[in-house]
mmCIF file of C-alpha atoms in Angstrom:
data_model
loop_
_atom_site.group_PDB
_atom_site.id
_atom_site.type_symbol
_atom_site.label_atom_id
_atom_site.label_comp_id
_atom_site.label_asym_id
_atom_site.label_seq_id
_atom_site.Cartn_x
_atom_site.Cartn_y
_atom_site.Cartn_z
ATOM 1 C CA MET A 967 14.865 -14.548 6.632
ATOM 2 C CA ASP A 968 12.889 -14.690 9.885
ATOM 3 C CA GLU A 969 15.258 -13.676 12.708
ATOM 4 C CA ARG A 970 13.872 -16.567 14.719
ATOM 5 C CA ASP A 971 15.550 -18.966 12.297
ATOM 6 C CA SER A 972 18.818 -18.062 14.024
ATOM 7 C CA PHE A 973 17.575 -19.893 17.123
ATOM 8 C CA VAL A 974 17.748 -23.323 15.506
ATOM 9 C CA GLY A 975 21.114 -24.954 16.108
ATOM 10 C CA THR A 976 21.952 -22.671 19.040
ATOM 11 C CA THR A 977 22.942 -24.281 22.333
ATOM 12 C CA VAL A 978 21.509 -22.503 25.384
ATOM 13 C CA ALA A 979 23.337 -22.598 28.730
ATOM 14 C CA GLY A 980 25.835 -25.039 27.261
ATOM 15 C CA ARG A 981 23.346 -27.896 27.215
ATOM 16 C CA TYR A 982 19.997 -27.192 25.477
ATOM 17 C CA LEU A 983 20.288 -27.618 21.698
ATOM 18 C CA LEU A 984 17.456 -25.715 19.971
ATOM 19 C CA GLU A 985 16.014 -27.889 17.205
ATOM 20 C CA GLN A 986 12.746 -26.490 15.867
ATOM 21 C CA LEU A 987 10.323 -23.595 16.330
ATOM 22 C CA ILE A 988 6.944 -24.548 17.778
ATOM 23 C CA PRO A 989 3.975 -22.387 16.717
ATOM 24 C CA GLY A 990 1.564 -20.926 19.245
ATOM 25 C CA GLY A 991 3.829 -18.869 21.515
ATOM 26 C CA ALA A 992 2.612 -15.634 23.062
ATOM 27 C CA ASP A 993 3.446 -12.389 21.305
ATOM 28 C CA ASN A 994 6.750 -11.878 23.140
ATOM 29 C CA THR A 995 7.662 -15.551 23.536
ATOM 30 C CA ASN A 996 9.436 -17.923 21.158
ATOM 31 C CA VAL A 997 8.852 -21.610 21.835
ATOM 32 C CA LEU A 998 11.312 -24.201 20.566
ATOM 33 C CA ALA A 999 11.672 -27.947 20.691
ATOM 34 C CA ALA A 1000 15.111 -28.673 22.089
ATOM 35 C CA ARG A 1001 17.274 -31.453 23.443
ATOM 36 C CA ASP A 1002 19.148 -31.548 26.711
ATOM 37 C CA THR A 1003 22.543 -32.801 25.591
ATOM 38 C CA ARG A 1004 23.170 -34.188 29.062
ATOM 39 C CA GLY A 1005 21.323 -37.417 28.432
ATOM 40 C CA ALA A 1006 19.668 -36.508 25.107
ATOM 41 C CA VAL A 1007 16.394 -35.698 26.869
ATOM 42 C CA PRO A 1008 13.775 -33.855 24.747
ATOM 43 C CA VAL A 1009 12.682 -30.543 26.301
ATOM 44 C CA VAL A 1010 10.959 -27.293 25.357
ATOM 45 C CA VAL A 1011 12.745 -23.948 25.654
ATOM 46 C CA ARG A 1012 10.797 -20.680 25.812
ATOM 47 C CA LEU A 1013 12.668 -17.481 24.991
ATOM 48 C CA VAL A 1014 11.498 -13.962 25.801
ATOM 49 C CA THR A 1015 13.476 -10.800 25.103
ATOM 50 C CA VAL A 1016 14.425 -8.710 28.112
ATOM 51 C CA ASP A 1017 13.333 -5.588 26.211
ATOM 52 C CA SER A 1018 9.754 -6.904 25.964
ATOM 53 C CA LEU A 1019 9.527 -6.880 29.765
ATOM 54 C CA ILE A 1020 10.500 -3.201 30.068
ATOM 55 C CA GLY A 1021 8.041 -0.329 29.779
ATOM 56 C CA PRO A 1022 5.007 1.338 31.390
ATOM 57 C CA GLY A 1023 3.407 -0.995 33.895
ATOM 58 C CA ARG A 1024 6.382 -3.346 33.580
ATOM 59 C CA ALA A 1025 10.013 -3.273 34.682
ATOM 60 C CA ALA A 1026 11.819 0.068 34.520
ATOM 61 C CA THR A 1027 15.223 -1.380 33.643
ATOM 62 C CA ALA A 1028 16.767 -4.561 32.267
ATOM 63 C CA ALA A 1029 18.126 -5.415 35.717
ATOM 64 C CA GLU A 1030 14.657 -5.058 37.221
ATOM 65 C CA ALA A 1031 13.165 -7.219 34.445
ATOM 66 C CA ILE A 1032 15.712 -9.975 35.024
ATOM 67 C CA ASP A 1033 15.216 -9.857 38.791
ATOM 68 C CA GLY A 1034 11.435 -10.019 38.400
ATOM 69 C CA PHE A 1035 11.812 -12.956 36.022
ATOM 70 C CA GLN A 1036 13.987 -14.855 38.490
ATOM 71 C CA GLN A 1037 11.658 -14.149 41.409
ATOM 72 C CA HIS A 1038 8.685 -15.376 39.396
ATOM 73 C CA LEU A 1039 10.499 -18.577 38.444
ATOM 74 C CA LEU A 1040 11.471 -19.172 42.057
ATOM 75 C CA SER A 1041 7.803 -18.875 43.028
ATOM 76 C CA VAL A 1042 6.635 -21.458 40.484
ATOM 77 C CA ALA A 1043 9.646 -23.798 40.325
ATOM 78 C CA GLY A 1044 8.597 -25.570 43.510
ATOM 79 C CA VAL A 1045 5.030 -26.109 42.327
ATOM 80 C CA GLN A 1046 4.390 -29.807 41.951
ATOM 81 C CA HIS A 1047 1.155 -30.866 40.329
ATOM 82 C CA PRO A 1048 0.700 -33.751 37.892
ATOM 83 C CA VAL A 1049 -1.381 -31.742 35.422
ATOM 84 C CA LEU A 1050 1.040 -28.801 35.309
ATOM 85 C CA VAL A 1051 4.134 -28.712 33.124
ATOM 86 C CA ALA A 1052 6.524 -27.034 35.546
ATOM 87 C CA PRO A 1053 9.841 -25.292 34.749
ATOM 88 C CA LEU A 1054 12.991 -27.398 35.042
ATOM 89 C CA ASP A 1055 15.605 -24.711 34.438
ATOM 90 C CA TRP A 1056 15.911 -21.054 33.500
ATOM 91 C CA GLY A 1057 18.433 -18.309 32.894
ATOM 92 C CA GLU A 1058 19.715 -15.618 30.555
ATOM 93 C CA VAL A 1059 21.267 -16.067 27.105
ATOM 94 C CA SER A 1060 22.431 -13.880 24.203
ATOM 95 C CA ILE A 1061 21.485 -14.981 20.680
ATOM 96 C CA ALA A 1062 22.525 -12.951 17.631
ATOM 97 C CA GLY A 1063 23.265 -9.979 19.888
ATOM 98 C CA VAL A 1064 19.855 -10.002 21.601
ATOM 99 C CA THR A 1065 19.466 -10.810 25.296
ATOM 100 C CA TYR A 1066 16.793 -13.379 26.092
ATOM 101 C CA LEU A 1067 15.497 -14.968 29.253
ATOM 102 C CA PHE A 1068 14.799 -18.665 28.861
ATOM 103 C CA VAL A 1069 12.690 -21.282 30.607
ATOM 104 C CA VAL A 1070 13.093 -25.021 30.093
ATOM 105 C CA THR A 1071 10.237 -27.500 30.591
ATOM 106 C CA GLU A 1072 9.698 -31.134 29.755
ATOM 107 C CA ARG A 1073 8.614 -31.752 26.179
ATOM 108 C CA ILE A 1074 5.115 -33.175 25.979
ATOM 109 C CA THR A 1075 4.416 -35.360 22.976
ATOM 110 C CA GLY A 1076 0.687 -34.891 23.386
ATOM 111 C CA THR A 1077 -1.277 -32.763 20.948
ATOM 112 C CA SER A 1078 -2.265 -29.219 21.863
ATOM 113 C CA VAL A 1079 -5.924 -28.312 21.654
ATOM 114 C CA ARG A 1080 -4.815 -25.525 19.302
ATOM 115 C CA GLU A 1081 -3.474 -28.124 16.850
ATOM 116 C CA LEU A 1082 -6.729 -30.068 16.981
ATOM 117 C CA LEU A 1083 -8.811 -26.945 16.370
ATOM 118 C CA ASP A 1084 -6.576 -25.776 13.535
ATOM 119 C CA ARG A 1085 -7.192 -29.110 11.836
ATOM 120 C CA GLY A 1086 -10.927 -28.564 11.991
ATOM 121 C CA ARG A 1087 -11.548 -30.886 14.935
ATOM 122 C CA ARG A 1088 -14.379 -30.187 17.361
ATOM 123 C CA LEU A 1089 -14.759 -31.970 20.669
ATOM 124 C CA THR A 1090 -17.915 -33.388 22.180
ATOM 125 C CA ALA A 1091 -19.250 -32.107 25.493
ATOM 126 C CA SER A 1092 -18.034 -35.317 27.172
ATOM 127 C CA GLN A 1093 -14.516 -34.896 25.802
ATOM 128 C CA ALA A 1094 -14.371 -31.219 26.761
ATOM 129 C CA LEU A 1095 -15.638 -32.042 30.262
ATOM 130 C CA VAL A 1096 -12.745 -34.427 30.964
ATOM 131 C CA ILE A 1097 -10.208 -31.857 29.749
ATOM 132 C CA GLY A 1098 -11.923 -29.092 31.724
ATOM 133 C CA ILE A 1099 -11.790 -31.069 34.973
ATOM 134 C CA ASP A 1100 -8.071 -31.708 34.583
ATOM 135 C CA VAL A 1101 -7.318 -28.036 33.896
ATOM 136 C CA CYS A 1102 -9.508 -26.954 36.829
ATOM 137 C CA ARG A 1103 -7.439 -29.195 39.095
ATOM 138 C CA ALA A 1104 -4.265 -27.456 37.962
ATOM 139 C CA LEU A 1105 -5.701 -23.944 38.242
ATOM 140 C CA HIS A 1106 -7.145 -24.576 41.690
ATOM 141 C CA HIS A 1107 -3.740 -25.776 42.885
ATOM 142 C CA LEU A 1108 -2.024 -22.665 41.508
ATOM 143 C CA HIS A 1109 -4.643 -20.321 42.940
ATOM 144 C CA GLN A 1110 -4.331 -21.940 46.381
ATOM 145 C CA LEU A 1111 -0.649 -20.989 46.255
ATOM 146 C CA GLY A 1112 -1.471 -17.416 45.269
ATOM 147 C CA ILE A 1113 -0.184 -17.949 41.716
ATOM 148 C CA THR A 1114 -2.103 -17.072 38.563
ATOM 149 C CA HIS A 1115 -1.441 -18.762 35.243
ATOM 150 C CA GLY A 1116 -2.197 -15.763 33.034
ATOM 151 C CA ASP A 1117 -2.130 -17.596 29.705
ATOM 152 C CA VAL A 1118 -4.827 -20.274 29.636
ATOM 153 C CA ARG A 1119 -5.634 -20.948 25.985
ATOM 154 C CA PRO A 1120 -5.771 -23.887 23.547
ATOM 155 C CA ALA A 1121 -2.061 -23.658 22.673
ATOM 156 C CA ASN A 1122 -1.172 -24.383 26.311
ATOM 157 C CA VAL A 1123 -3.588 -27.286 26.859
ATOM 158 C CA PHE A 1124 -2.206 -30.638 25.710
ATOM 159 C CA VAL A 1125 -4.210 -33.811 25.230
ATOM 160 C CA GLY A 1126 -2.802 -37.336 25.402
ATOM 161 C CA ALA A 1127 -4.044 -40.385 23.518
ATOM 162 C CA ASP A 1128 -6.289 -41.136 26.509
ATOM 163 C CA SER A 1129 -7.716 -37.581 26.324
ATOM 164 C CA ARG A 1130 -6.418 -36.590 29.732
ATOM 165 C CA ALA A 1131 -4.998 -33.071 29.711
ATOM 166 C CA ARG A 1132 -1.904 -31.230 30.897
ATOM 167 C CA LEU A 1133 -1.462 -27.473 31.226
ATOM 168 C CA ALA A 1134 1.725 -25.742 30.070
ATOM 169 C CA GLY A 1135 2.827 -22.111 30.064
ATOM 170 C CA ILE A 1136 3.412 -21.208 33.719
ATOM 171 C CA GLY A 1137 7.146 -20.531 33.322
ATOM 172 C CA ILE A 1138 7.445 -17.188 31.506
ATOM 173 C CA LYS A 1139 6.256 -14.217 33.555
ATOM 174 C CA ARG A 1140 3.905 -12.270 31.366
ATOM 175 C CA ALA A 1141 4.169 -8.543 31.122
ATOM 176 C CA ALA A 1142 0.912 -6.743 31.762
ATOM 177 C CA PRO A 1143 0.406 -4.717 28.578
ATOM 178 C CA THR A 1144 -2.048 -1.885 28.298
ATOM 179 C CA ILE A 1145 -5.157 -2.572 26.262
ATOM 180 C CA ALA A 1146 -3.509 -0.799 23.330
ATOM 181 C CA GLU A 1147 -0.505 -3.132 23.537
ATOM 182 C CA MET A 1148 -2.488 -6.334 24.014
ATOM 183 C CA THR A 1149 -2.347 -8.551 20.925
ATOM 184 C CA THR A 1150 -5.385 -10.002 19.194
ATOM 185 C CA GLU A 1151 -4.379 -13.465 20.439
ATOM 186 C CA GLN A 1152 -4.169 -12.258 24.039
ATOM 187 C CA GLY A 1153 -7.543 -10.583 23.685
ATOM 188 C CA ARG A 1154 -9.268 -13.725 22.386
ATOM 189 C CA TYR A 1155 -9.157 -15.337 25.843
ATOM 190 C CA ALA A 1156 -9.071 -12.226 28.042
ATOM 191 C CA ALA A 1157 -11.708 -11.437 30.648
ATOM 192 C CA PRO A 1158 -13.509 -8.087 30.203
ATOM 193 C CA GLU A 1159 -12.033 -6.545 33.367
ATOM 194 C CA LEU A 1160 -8.561 -6.738 31.788
ATOM 195 C CA ALA A 1161 -9.551 -3.771 29.638
ATOM 196 C CA THR A 1162 -8.845 -1.502 32.630
ATOM 197 C CA ASP A 1163 -6.429 -3.587 34.710
ATOM 198 C CA THR A 1164 -4.331 -6.073 32.764
ATOM 199 C CA THR A 1165 -2.853 -7.804 35.816
ATOM 200 C CA PRO A 1166 -3.695 -11.543 35.565
ATOM 201 C CA THR A 1167 -6.075 -12.852 38.225
ATOM 202 C CA ALA A 1168 -7.520 -16.204 39.262
ATOM 203 C CA ALA A 1169 -10.936 -15.114 37.981
ATOM 204 C CA ALA A 1170 -9.415 -14.248 34.595
ATOM 205 C CA ASP A 1171 -7.835 -17.726 34.433
ATOM 206 C CA VAL A 1172 -11.256 -19.321 34.921
ATOM 207 C CA TYR A 1173 -12.802 -17.057 32.279
ATOM 208 C CA ALA A 1174 -10.074 -18.053 29.819
ATOM 209 C CA LEU A 1175 -10.706 -21.753 30.479
ATOM 210 C CA ALA A 1176 -14.424 -21.297 29.817
ATOM 211 C CA LEU A 1177 -13.648 -19.608 26.478
ATOM 212 C CA THR A 1178 -11.195 -22.380 25.633
ATOM 213 C CA MET A 1179 -13.910 -24.970 26.273
ATOM 214 C CA VAL A 1180 -16.392 -23.060 24.124
ATOM 215 C CA GLU A 1181 -13.862 -23.080 21.299
ATOM 216 C CA MET A 1182 -13.295 -26.822 21.764
ATOM 217 C CA LEU A 1183 -17.004 -27.399 21.253
ATOM 218 C CA SER A 1184 -17.875 -24.824 18.596
ATOM 219 C CA GLY A 1185 -14.627 -23.764 16.974
ATOM 220 C CA GLU A 1186 -15.483 -20.139 17.787
ATOM 221 C CA VAL A 1187 -14.442 -17.728 20.557
ATOM 222 C CA PRO A 1188 -17.355 -15.527 21.707
ATOM 223 C CA PHE A 1189 -17.020 -11.789 21.005
ATOM 224 C CA ALA A 1190 -13.581 -12.212 19.388
ATOM 225 C CA ALA A 1191 -12.800 -9.301 17.063
ATOM 226 C CA ASP A 1192 -9.885 -7.994 15.016
ATOM 227 C CA SER A 1193 -8.348 -6.206 18.000
ATOM 228 C CA ALA A 1194 -8.123 -6.846 21.725
ATOM 229 C CA ALA A 1195 -9.752 -3.491 22.507
ATOM 230 C CA VAL A 1196 -12.842 -4.272 20.445
ATOM 231 C CA THR A 1197 -13.012 -7.825 21.800
ATOM 232 C CA LEU A 1198 -13.000 -6.693 25.430
ATOM 233 C CA ALA A 1199 -15.447 -3.866 24.726
ATOM 234 C CA GLN A 1200 -17.871 -6.380 23.240
ATOM 235 C CA ARG A 1201 -17.526 -8.628 26.305
ATOM 236 C CA ALA A 1202 -18.269 -5.876 28.829
ATOM 237 C CA GLY A 1203 -21.472 -6.737 30.683
ATOM 238 C CA LYS A 1204 -22.253 -9.646 28.339
ATOM 239 C CA LEU A 1205 -23.093 -13.181 29.423
ATOM 240 C CA LEU A 1206 -21.367 -15.997 27.562
ATOM 241 C CA PRO A 1207 -23.552 -16.968 24.568
ATOM 242 C CA VAL A 1208 -23.470 -20.748 24.972
ATOM 243 C CA SER A 1209 -25.847 -22.863 22.929
ATOM 244 C CA ALA A 1210 -28.202 -25.352 24.547
ATOM 245 C CA ASP A 1211 -27.055 -27.762 21.842
ATOM 246 C CA ILE A 1212 -23.963 -28.576 23.881
ATOM 247 C CA GLY A 1213 -26.122 -29.906 26.705
ATOM 248 C CA PRO A 1214 -25.848 -29.462 30.490
ATOM 249 C CA VAL A 1215 -22.177 -28.451 30.315
ATOM 250 C CA ALA A 1216 -23.390 -25.038 29.103
ATOM 251 C CA VAL A 1217 -24.556 -24.067 32.607
ATOM 252 C CA PRO A 1218 -21.212 -24.283 34.475
ATOM 253 C CA MET A 1219 -19.405 -22.760 31.497
ATOM 254 C CA GLU A 1220 -21.722 -19.747 31.569
ATOM 255 C CA LYS A 1221 -21.120 -19.233 35.293
ATOM 256 C CA ALA A 1222 -17.355 -19.518 34.828
ATOM 257 C CA ALA A 1223 -17.465 -16.698 32.271
ATOM 258 C CA ARG A 1224 -19.719 -14.157 33.973
ATOM 259 C CA PRO A 1225 -18.786 -10.596 32.936
ATOM 260 C CA ASP A 1226 -18.334 -9.512 36.567
ATOM 261 C CA ALA A 1227 -15.353 -11.310 38.100
ATOM 262 C CA ALA A 1228 -17.069 -11.344 41.511
ATOM 263 C CA ASP A 1229 -19.937 -13.412 40.074
ATOM 264 C CA ARG A 1230 -17.645 -15.940 38.411
ATOM 265 C CA ALA A 1231 -17.127 -19.493 39.620
ATOM 266 C CA SER A 1232 -13.727 -20.271 41.074
ATOM 267 C CA ALA A 1233 -11.593 -23.030 39.566
ATOM 268 C CA LEU A 1234 -12.727 -25.265 42.435
ATOM 269 C CA GLU A 1235 -16.409 -24.514 41.835
ATOM 270 C CA PHE A 1236 -16.070 -24.879 38.065
ATOM 271 C CA GLY A 1237 -14.385 -28.267 38.482
ATOM 272 C CA GLN A 1238 -17.016 -29.439 40.962
ATOM 273 C CA ALA A 1239 -19.809 -28.476 38.589
ATOM 274 C CA LEU A 1240 -18.174 -30.304 35.682
ATOM 275 C CA ALA A 1241 -17.547 -33.437 37.769
ATOM 276 C CA GLN A 1242 -21.187 -33.548 38.835
ATOM 277 C CA LEU A 1243 -22.258 -33.680 35.176
ATOM 278 C CA ALA A 1244 -20.384 -36.903 34.392
ATOM 279 C CA THR A 1245 -23.443 -39.164 34.702
ATOM 280 C CA LYS A 1246 -25.572 -36.834 32.569
ATOM 281 C CA LEU A 1247 -23.357 -37.079 29.504
ATOM 282 C CA PRO A 1248 -22.725 -40.009 27.161
ATOM 283 C CA ARG A 1249 -19.476 -41.907 27.282
ATOM 284 C CA PRO A 1250 -16.827 -39.815 25.492
ATOM 285 C CA GLU A 1251 -15.275 -41.251 22.356
ATOM 286 C CA PRO A 1252 -11.487 -41.335 21.914
ATOM 287 C CA ILE A 1253 -9.905 -38.168 20.585
ATOM 288 C CA GLU A 1254 -7.959 -39.049 17.472
ATOM 289 C CA SER A 1255 -4.921 -36.989 18.375
ATOM 290 C CA LEU A 1256 -1.543 -36.753 16.694
ATOM 291 C CA THR A 1257 0.187 -38.764 19.407
ATOM 292 C CA THR A 1258 0.093 -42.146 21.107
ATOM 293 C CA GLU A 1259 1.227 -40.851 24.497
ATOM 294 C CA SER A 1260 -1.176 -41.277 27.400
ATOM 295 C CA PHE A 1261 -1.187 -38.821 30.304
ATOM 296 C CA ARG A 1262 -3.273 -40.847 32.756
ATOM 297 C CA ASP A 1263 -0.321 -42.393 34.596
ATOM 298 C CA THR A 1264 1.332 -38.981 34.887
ATOM 299 C CA ILE A 1265 -1.584 -36.930 36.140
ATOM 300 C CA THR A 1266 -2.919 -39.508 38.610
ATOM 301 C CA ARG A 1267 0.446 -40.351 40.153
ATOM 302 C CA GLN A 1268 1.303 -39.755 43.765
ATOM 303 C CA LEU A 1269 3.911 -37.025 44.107
ATOM 304 C CA ASP A 1270 7.136 -37.701 45.967
ATOM 305 C CA ALA A 1271 8.484 -35.064 48.323
ATOM 306 C CA VAL A 1272 11.494 -34.300 46.136
ATOM 307 C CA PRO A 1273 12.768 -30.734 45.601
ATOM 308 C CA PRO A 1274 12.721 -29.443 42.007
ATOM 309 C CA PRO A 1275 15.886 -29.440 39.868
ATOM 310 C CA GLN A 1276 18.266 -26.559 40.489
ATOM 311 C CA PRO A 1277 18.167 -23.834 37.789
ATOM 312 C CA THR A 1278 21.229 -23.125 35.689
ATOM 313 C CA SER A 1279 21.594 -19.412 36.405
ATOM 314 C CA SER A 1280 19.562 -18.452 39.439
ATOM 315 C CA PRO A 1281 19.981 -18.590 43.213
ATOM 316 C CA ALA A 1282 21.286 -21.961 44.337
ATOM 317 C CA GLU A 1283 18.383 -22.831 46.592
ATOM 318 C CA VAL A 1284 14.825 -23.297 45.370
ATOM 319 C CA VAL A 1285 12.245 -23.061 48.112
ATOM 320 C CA THR A 1286 9.370 -25.487 47.745
ATOM 321 C CA PRO A 1287 6.023 -23.952 48.765
ATOM 322 C CA PRO A 1288 4.505 -25.363 51.957
ATOM 323 C CA PRO A 1289 1.951 -28.174 51.659
ATOM 324 C CA THR A 1290 -1.542 -27.062 50.767
ATOM 325 C CA THR A 1291 -4.935 -28.687 50.711
ATOM 326 C CA ALA A 1292 -4.915 -32.119 49.079
ATOM 327 C CA ASP A 1293 -5.334 -32.064 45.333
ATOM 328 C CA VAL A 1294 -8.469 -33.239 43.620
ATOM 329 C CA ALA A 1295 -7.916 -36.650 42.070
ATOM 330 C CA VAL A 1296 -10.069 -37.667 39.127
ATOM 331 C CA THR A 1297 -8.779 -41.171 38.611
ATOM 332 C CA ALA A 1298 -9.546 -44.361 36.775
ATOM 333 C CA PRO A 1299 -8.779 -47.770 38.336
ATOM 334 C CA ARG A 1300 -5.044 -48.493 38.572
ATOM 335 C CA SER A 1301 -5.609 -51.927 37.053
ATOM 336 C CA GLU A 1302 -6.614 -50.281 33.842
ATOM 337 C CA ARG A 1303 -4.115 -50.803 31.008
ATOM 338 C CA ARG A 1304 -1.887 -47.881 30.070
ATOM 339 C CA ARG A 1305 -3.034 -48.118 26.508
ATOM 340 C CA TYR A 1306 -6.518 -48.884 25.370
ATOM 341 C CA ARG A 1307 -8.480 -48.330 22.248
ATOM 342 C CA MET A 1308 -11.529 -46.701 23.780
ATOM 343 C CA LEU A 1309 -11.188 -43.510 25.810
ATOM 344 C CA TRP A 1310 -13.394 -44.644 28.673
ATOM 345 C CA SER A 1311 -14.993 -47.923 29.622
ATOM 346 C CA ILE A 1312 -18.212 -47.821 31.632
ATOM 347 C CA ALA A 1313 -16.129 -48.485 34.746
ATOM 348 C CA ALA A 1314 -13.939 -45.491 34.030
ATOM 349 C CA VAL A 1315 -16.965 -43.220 33.725
ATOM 350 C CA VAL A 1316 -18.242 -44.484 37.066
ATOM 351 C CA ALA A 1317 -14.810 -43.929 38.590
ATOM 352 C CA LEU A 1318 -14.669 -40.419 37.142
ATOM 353 C CA THR A 1319 -18.088 -39.600 38.540
ATOM 354 C CA VAL A 1320 -17.695 -41.066 42.017
ATOM 355 C CA SER A 1321 -14.097 -40.113 42.720
ATOM 356 C CA GLY A 1322 -14.383 -36.781 40.943
ATOM 357 C CA VAL A 1323 -17.520 -35.601 42.727
ATOM 358 C CA LEU A 1324 -16.450 -36.887 46.152
ATOM 359 C CA ALA A 1325 -12.985 -35.412 45.813
ATOM 360 C CA TRP A 1326 -14.276 -32.002 44.755
ATOM 361 C CA GLN A 1327 -16.845 -32.053 47.569
ATOM 362 C CA ASN A 1328 -14.240 -33.052 50.158
ATOM 363 C CA LEU A 1329 -11.847 -30.380 48.944
ATOM 364 C CA SER A 1330 -14.624 -27.805 49.036
ATOM 365 C CA ALA A 1331 -15.368 -28.704 52.641
ATOM 366 C CA THR A 1332 -11.742 -28.426 53.697
ATOM 367 C CA THR A 1333 -11.179 -25.112 51.948
ATOM 368 C CA ALA A 1334 -14.407 -23.473 53.045
#
């Protein structure tokens, strides 16, 4: 029996009932659908063993690993961005004699891009552009705070019925494995410079998003091989092989995945370039996802100045990061219905183009 089966039915921190394993977790992370018994709220719980965070280039002891985990969660717990799925709670738990660190986030009922791809779905350039803009917004916000995501890939990008996207996976602090320890899955979306320094960077996040978009369009990940070492070796010095068949979106994707990190577009620049292409692409068709949930109202909402929930087993006070440059808003009219059969009306495309381009340009000017 898979040892992970012992998770199901376990209650974490006296309140989170683990219900079902969710595929797509990183190599050292178990992801489970759960329910907060205080109000029967559906959540997701990510579990990572303390031992997996100890070793060369990582923590030296269990105490150091736990402290690093808590410090990382404190740094991201105050992050408020409508596209990001932020941590709600975290702590330490023992299951079947093994010590795990856990992170709790809201449960999104949208479909992950990984699920769509695994079912043979391919997205159009217009569909991928909308998703790419949303993820760029989230990454730019993180990078402005000095935080890297470190795990941008299809399994962490969720699409609602309206094809707006949300980005998960910022809760668990990822160990920085050596190239020999990096899994094939990690290598699929890794920038070539990670072959020598595996510390996640903002430039590596952008590279991973570009690869994710290529896979959305083609179903293939460029240079992916049977091992991370071979994959990264094949990417060294190589430009992203994007086909002209995908249209003008190929140009910003190629710049976002330049082999030299210094030549790569930032998340801001990548998002600007995508927004400027809106009028050059046909109206995107609806994505026939596995859910009826729409994300538009969530990711275009105005954020209230409310501190994040207090974690279960961490310092009592969570410090919210200071205000940063205004976020980029790619919005449709508020009068638009929450549910609609077509992904975009002509008016929505115009709104995406005008508000998206102007917002990216204004943000560029203020952050220059």
